[in-house]
Amino acid sequence: MASSLRIHACDLLQAQDAVRALLHTILFHRLFGQVVPKQLDILDVPVPAVDDPHVEALVDERAAAYVKALRAAHTQATSAASHSNSHVARGSMPVLAIEFYEKRTRKGWFLGRAEEQVCWDSWQIAIDSLTSPSRPGDAQRRALAQTIEQCMMQVIQTVNERNDAYIPPIPYNEGNNANPFPYVIEVRSAGQQGESVGLGLEGAPSAAAAQAEGEGWFR
């Protein structure tokens, strides 16, 4: 079951930064190996992050994609609600899923062995509604910063509860990598479950082959 990080209401102009803060926090606690830590200041909140240009670019890209989907869904839901004189239903907005996988070897159908990717940790970031832009320093902005801090504490508590027995063994030959466990960051509609894992996971050796075949997993 995915651990859910929920922001009930978020300033339209600050939504992407709020998502960036939570993504960086999750990845900081789930990228094992030789990582270089650093601190970011996002919406006046100190955020732990991995000093890796690829990770930073990926976070920016996925946060932007999620907010784009969120804005489209919010506009559509608000329009539908106004015509029916009802409220926008909570849980009807898209979510941003983050899943981490381990590689397992299983017996093939003809005396062979095949690798499969098995999800061992999953998270969902959800923003229930978007609000009008706020002014710096006002109560709405401070409330968002507090919500982000609470979500970050939730990540820390969850990670601490899921002790070493929960984390799969790190492959010996991948211990020096920042991400020995392939992962996916994907925008999904409300209630959508992850697909069977194929190719194109971040950190997976087969990612290049997947892209060559046009089977990239990210959306």
PDB file of N, CA and C in Angstrom, residues 29 36 42 51-52 72 85 92 115 118 136 147 155 166 170 178 188 194-195 210 218:
ATOM      1  N   HIS A  29      15.761   9.944   1.073  1.00  0.00           N
ATOM      2  CA  HIS A  29      15.707   8.823   2.012  1.00  0.00           C
ATOM      3  C   HIS A  29      15.634   7.461   1.323  1.00  0.00           C
ATOM      4  N   VAL A  36      25.702  12.341  -2.418  1.00  0.00           N
ATOM      5  CA  VAL A  36      26.192  13.574  -1.799  1.00  0.00           C
ATOM      6  C   VAL A  36      24.974  14.381  -1.358  1.00  0.00           C
ATOM      7  N   ILE A  42      13.150  25.676  -0.130  1.00  0.00           N
ATOM      8  CA  ILE A  42      11.968  25.699  -0.983  1.00  0.00           C
ATOM      9  C   ILE A  42      10.786  26.223  -0.181  1.00  0.00           C
ATOM     10  N   ASP A  51      22.620  15.701  -4.154  1.00  0.00           N
ATOM     11  CA  ASP A  51      23.331  16.596  -5.068  1.00  0.00           C
ATOM     12  C   ASP A  51      23.673  15.836  -6.346  1.00  0.00           C
ATOM     13  N   ASP A  52      22.700  15.756  -7.229  1.00  0.00           N
ATOM     14  CA  ASP A  52      22.849  15.013  -8.478  1.00  0.00           C
ATOM     15  C   ASP A  52      22.039  15.741  -9.550  1.00  0.00           C
ATOM     16  N   ALA A  72      -5.226  21.003 -15.280  1.00  0.00           N
ATOM     17  CA  ALA A  72      -6.229  20.584 -16.264  1.00  0.00           C
ATOM     18  C   ALA A  72      -7.406  19.897 -15.579  1.00  0.00           C
ATOM     19  N   ASN A  85     -23.977  22.494  -9.771  1.00  0.00           N
ATOM     20  CA  ASN A  85     -24.158  23.097  -8.439  1.00  0.00           C
ATOM     21  C   ASN A  85     -23.675  22.171  -7.323  1.00  0.00           C
ATOM     22  N   SER A  92     -10.669  13.149  -6.562  1.00  0.00           N
ATOM     23  CA  SER A  92     -10.904  13.087  -8.005  1.00  0.00           C
ATOM     24  C   SER A  92      -9.734  13.645  -8.802  1.00  0.00           C
ATOM     25  N   GLU A 115      14.807 -12.009 -15.225  1.00  0.00           N
ATOM     26  CA  GLU A 115      14.739 -10.969 -14.198  1.00  0.00           C
ATOM     27  C   GLU A 115      13.385 -10.289 -14.237  1.00  0.00           C
ATOM     28  N   VAL A 118      10.222  -5.953  -8.959  1.00  0.00           N
ATOM     29  CA  VAL A 118       9.178  -6.075  -7.943  1.00  0.00           C
ATOM     30  C   VAL A 118       9.175  -4.818  -7.084  1.00  0.00           C
ATOM     31  N   PRO A 136       3.402  36.918  -0.782  1.00  0.00           N
ATOM     32  CA  PRO A 136       4.470  36.447   0.108  1.00  0.00           C
ATOM     33  C   PRO A 136       4.234  36.911   1.540  1.00  0.00           C
ATOM     34  N   THR A 147       2.344  22.679   6.181  1.00  0.00           N
ATOM     35  CA  THR A 147       1.877  21.408   5.628  1.00  0.00           C
ATOM     36  C   THR A 147       3.030  20.621   5.013  1.00  0.00           C
ATOM     37  N   VAL A 155       7.311  11.466   6.088  1.00  0.00           N
ATOM     38  CA  VAL A 155       8.276  10.655   5.340  1.00  0.00           C
ATOM     39  C   VAL A 155       9.322  10.078   6.287  1.00  0.00           C
ATOM     40  N   TYR A 166      12.910  -4.295   6.033  1.00  0.00           N
ATOM     41  CA  TYR A 166      11.966  -3.908   4.976  1.00  0.00           C
ATOM     42  C   TYR A 166      12.683  -3.620   3.661  1.00  0.00           C
ATOM     43  N   ILE A 170      20.994  -4.678  -1.024  1.00  0.00           N
ATOM     44  CA  ILE A 170      21.562  -3.902  -2.125  1.00  0.00           C
ATOM     45  C   ILE A 170      22.546  -4.783  -2.892  1.00  0.00           C
ATOM     46  N   ALA A 178      24.057   5.716  -6.920  1.00  0.00           N
ATOM     47  CA  ALA A 178      23.134   6.505  -6.101  1.00  0.00           C
ATOM     48  C   ALA A 178      21.763   5.852  -6.053  1.00  0.00           C
ATOM     49  N   ARG A 188      -0.587   9.821 -12.293  1.00  0.00           N
ATOM     50  CA  ARG A 188      -1.677   8.861 -12.475  1.00  0.00           C
ATOM     51  C   ARG A 188      -3.010   9.496 -12.121  1.00  0.00           C
ATOM     52  N   GLY A 194      -0.489   0.960 -10.381  1.00  0.00           N
ATOM     53  CA  GLY A 194       0.689   0.812 -11.219  1.00  0.00           C
ATOM     54  C   GLY A 194       0.554  -0.370 -12.160  1.00  0.00           C
ATOM     55  N   GLU A 195       1.162  -0.259 -13.312  1.00  0.00           N
ATOM     56  CA  GLU A 195       1.130  -1.338 -14.277  1.00  0.00           C
ATOM     57  C   GLU A 195       2.168  -2.388 -13.901  1.00  0.00           C
ATOM     58  N   ALA A 210      14.870   0.215 -23.592  1.00  0.00           N
ATOM     59  CA  ALA A 210      13.436   0.504 -23.597  1.00  0.00           C
ATOM     60  C   ALA A 210      13.134   1.737 -24.429  1.00  0.00           C
ATOM     61  N   PHE A 218       7.627   6.347 -18.457  1.00  0.00           N
ATOM     62  CA  PHE A 218       7.197   7.593 -17.846  1.00  0.00           C
ATOM     63  C   PHE A 218       6.162   8.296 -18.703  1.00  0.00           C
TER      64      PHE A 218
END
